Each structure stands twice: as C-alpha cells, then as structure tokens.
Short mmCIF file of C-alpha atoms in Angstrom, two decimals:
data_model
loop_
_atom_site.label_atom_id
_atom_site.label_comp_id
_atom_site.label_asym_id
_atom_site.label_seq_id
_atom_site.Cartn_x
_atom_site.Cartn_y
_atom_site.Cartn_z
CA MET A 191 78.10 -25.94 7.88
CA LYS A 192 81.46 -24.65 7.53
CA LEU A 193 82.82 -25.79 11.48
CA HIS A 194 81.30 -29.89 11.11
CA VAL A 195 83.25 -29.83 7.60
CA ALA A 196 86.35 -28.54 9.88
CA ILE A 197 85.58 -30.86 12.73
CA ALA A 198 85.76 -34.00 9.42
CA SER A 199 88.71 -32.80 8.11
CA ILE A 200 90.67 -32.72 11.30
CA ILE A 201 89.57 -36.44 12.12
CA ALA A 202 90.21 -37.50 8.77
CA ILE A 203 93.86 -36.08 9.35
CA GLY A 204 94.39 -37.76 12.68
CA ALA A 205 93.33 -41.12 11.57
CA ALA A 206 96.10 -40.68 8.22
CA SER A 207 98.05 -39.99 11.01
CA GLY A 208 97.74 -42.85 13.53
CA ALA A 209 96.71 -40.41 15.95
CA ALA A 210 95.83 -42.53 19.29
CA VAL A 211 92.16 -43.25 19.25
CA ALA A 212 90.08 -42.89 22.77
CA GLU A 213 89.24 -45.98 25.04
CA GLN A 214 85.77 -46.58 25.53
CA ARG A 215 84.60 -46.96 29.09
CA PRO A 216 80.72 -47.32 30.56
CA ALA A 217 78.90 -44.59 31.14
CA GLN A 218 75.32 -43.33 32.07
CA CYS A 219 74.23 -41.54 28.58
CA LYS A 220 71.33 -39.21 27.70
CA LEU A 221 70.17 -38.31 23.79
CA VAL A 222 67.42 -36.48 22.96
CA VAL A 223 66.86 -34.88 19.80
CA LYS A 224 63.25 -33.61 18.71
CA GLY A 225 61.98 -34.75 21.63
CA LYS A 226 62.84 -38.20 21.58
CA THR A 227 64.58 -40.36 23.32
CA TYR A 228 67.46 -42.68 21.58
CA ILE A 229 69.61 -43.26 24.19
CA ASP A 230 68.83 -43.02 27.57
CA GLY A 231 71.21 -45.52 30.75
CA ARG A 232 74.36 -47.46 30.41
CA CYS A 233 76.46 -47.18 26.83
CA ASN A 234 79.53 -46.79 26.48
CA PHE A 235 81.33 -43.77 25.73
CA GLU A 236 85.07 -41.70 24.48
CA ALA A 237 87.12 -38.84 25.16
CA ASP A 238 90.27 -36.81 24.02
CA LYS A 239 91.71 -34.34 25.47
CA ASP A 240 90.26 -31.20 23.92
CA GLY A 241 87.19 -31.61 25.02
CA SER A 242 85.58 -34.01 22.46
CA PHE A 243 83.73 -37.25 23.16
CA ARG A 244 81.44 -40.09 21.42
CA ILE A 245 78.58 -42.04 23.28
CA PHE A 246 77.13 -45.12 21.98
CA GLY A 247 74.06 -46.53 22.37
CA LYS A 248 72.66 -50.19 21.53
CA ASP A 249 71.83 -48.36 17.80
CA TYR A 250 72.28 -44.90 17.41
CA PHE A 251 75.99 -43.25 18.76
CA ALA A 252 76.35 -39.16 19.04
CA TYR A 253 79.60 -37.02 18.57
CA VAL A 254 80.56 -33.88 20.12
CA SER A 255 83.22 -32.98 18.56
CA MET A 256 85.11 -29.32 20.05
CA PHE A 257 87.19 -27.45 17.92
CA GLU A 258 87.78 -23.38 18.65
CA GLY A 259 86.46 -23.94 21.90
CA LYS A 260 82.83 -24.75 20.32
CA ALA A 261 80.97 -28.12 20.57
CA ASP A 262 79.03 -29.61 16.93
CA ALA A 263 77.99 -32.70 17.57
CA SER A 264 76.11 -34.90 15.13
CA TRP A 265 74.29 -38.27 15.19
CA ASN A 266 73.99 -41.86 12.85
CA ALA A 267 70.12 -41.29 12.93
CA ASP A 268 69.82 -44.28 11.15
CA PRO A 269 70.04 -47.41 13.51
CA LYS A 270 71.71 -49.06 10.39
CA SER A 271 73.42 -46.26 9.92
CA THR A 272 77.78 -46.77 10.36
CA HIS A 273 78.71 -43.39 10.62
CA ALA A 274 77.11 -40.35 12.69
CA HIS A 275 76.18 -38.93 9.20
CA SER A 276 73.34 -36.47 10.47
CA PRO A 277 74.45 -32.58 11.78
CA LEU A 278 73.00 -31.91 14.66
CA GLY A 279 74.80 -27.95 15.34
CA GLU A 280 76.28 -26.34 17.88
CA LEU A 281 75.67 -27.42 20.91
CA LYS A 282 75.66 -25.95 24.83
CA ARG A 283 76.99 -27.12 27.81
CA LYS A 284 75.14 -27.41 30.13
CA GLY A 285 76.08 -29.57 33.53
CA ALA A 286 77.32 -32.81 32.26
CA CYS A 287 74.95 -31.73 28.40
CA TRP A 288 75.31 -30.65 25.98
CA GLU A 289 72.21 -28.27 24.38
CA ASN A 290 70.28 -27.13 21.39
CA ALA A 291 67.06 -26.41 20.95
CA THR A 292 67.15 -29.53 18.61
CA ALA A 293 69.36 -32.13 20.75
CA ARG A 294 70.59 -33.05 24.32
CA ILE A 295 73.71 -34.75 25.21
CA CYS A 296 75.02 -36.52 27.91
CA ALA A 297 77.35 -39.10 29.46
CA ARG A 298 78.57 -39.10 33.61
CA GLU A 299 81.05 -41.69 33.21
CA LEU A 300 80.55 -44.15 36.23
CA PRO A 301 82.68 -45.34 38.74
CA ALA A 302 85.08 -47.71 38.59
CA GLY A 303 83.06 -50.17 41.97
CA THR A 304 80.30 -49.83 39.28
CA ARG A 305 81.93 -50.57 36.45
#
C-alpha cells in the first residue's frame, strides 16, 4: 500500500509540473483479474520511459507503475469509474505480461503496418 501511495504522489507531482504525457498507440492487450478476463484484444496503450504503462479497453483500464525496480498495478474495476482506484498489488514480469496471484496485465505494441 505504501508503494501505491508513493506512486500516486509521484504521478500528481509530475502532472502538476507539466510533465509530458505519453502518446496512446494501439496494442494487443489482456487484463485478467481473479480469473475473469476484462480486456482481450486490441486496446490503446501508453508507456513511459521508466517502464510504467497503461492499457485502455472499451470499459476497463489498468495502470502498471514502476517505482524503484518494482511494478505496482491498479485498475478501474467498475466500468463507470474514471480512476484506476482498485489496487492489484505488486506484479512480476513474465514476457509481455506482468502477473501476480490476482492479476495478469499484458501489452504488445502492434507493428506499424497493422495499426
């Protein structure tokens, strides 16, 4: 939880300082939470230089935030929500995915010719 609060603080400071916002681009994504798939296919993807990224499906989205070499994730959980307010905990990387016992978040950027 401390990591989640620290990340939220860093994001707020970056937004207030006018930090550059990553450009969305198409990707092949997957978001699975507690065994239920919420995103499976084409989505919008944003990535930061530090490895943090966000995926956006039709109704759901997830954030993977890197901080001091660790990944912490959250998602919107409610399709009506505009914030990734539901924590998913710390994740470990497995190929193009980040996973733990609760969640799996994957994003593969689509090649330029398929966008």
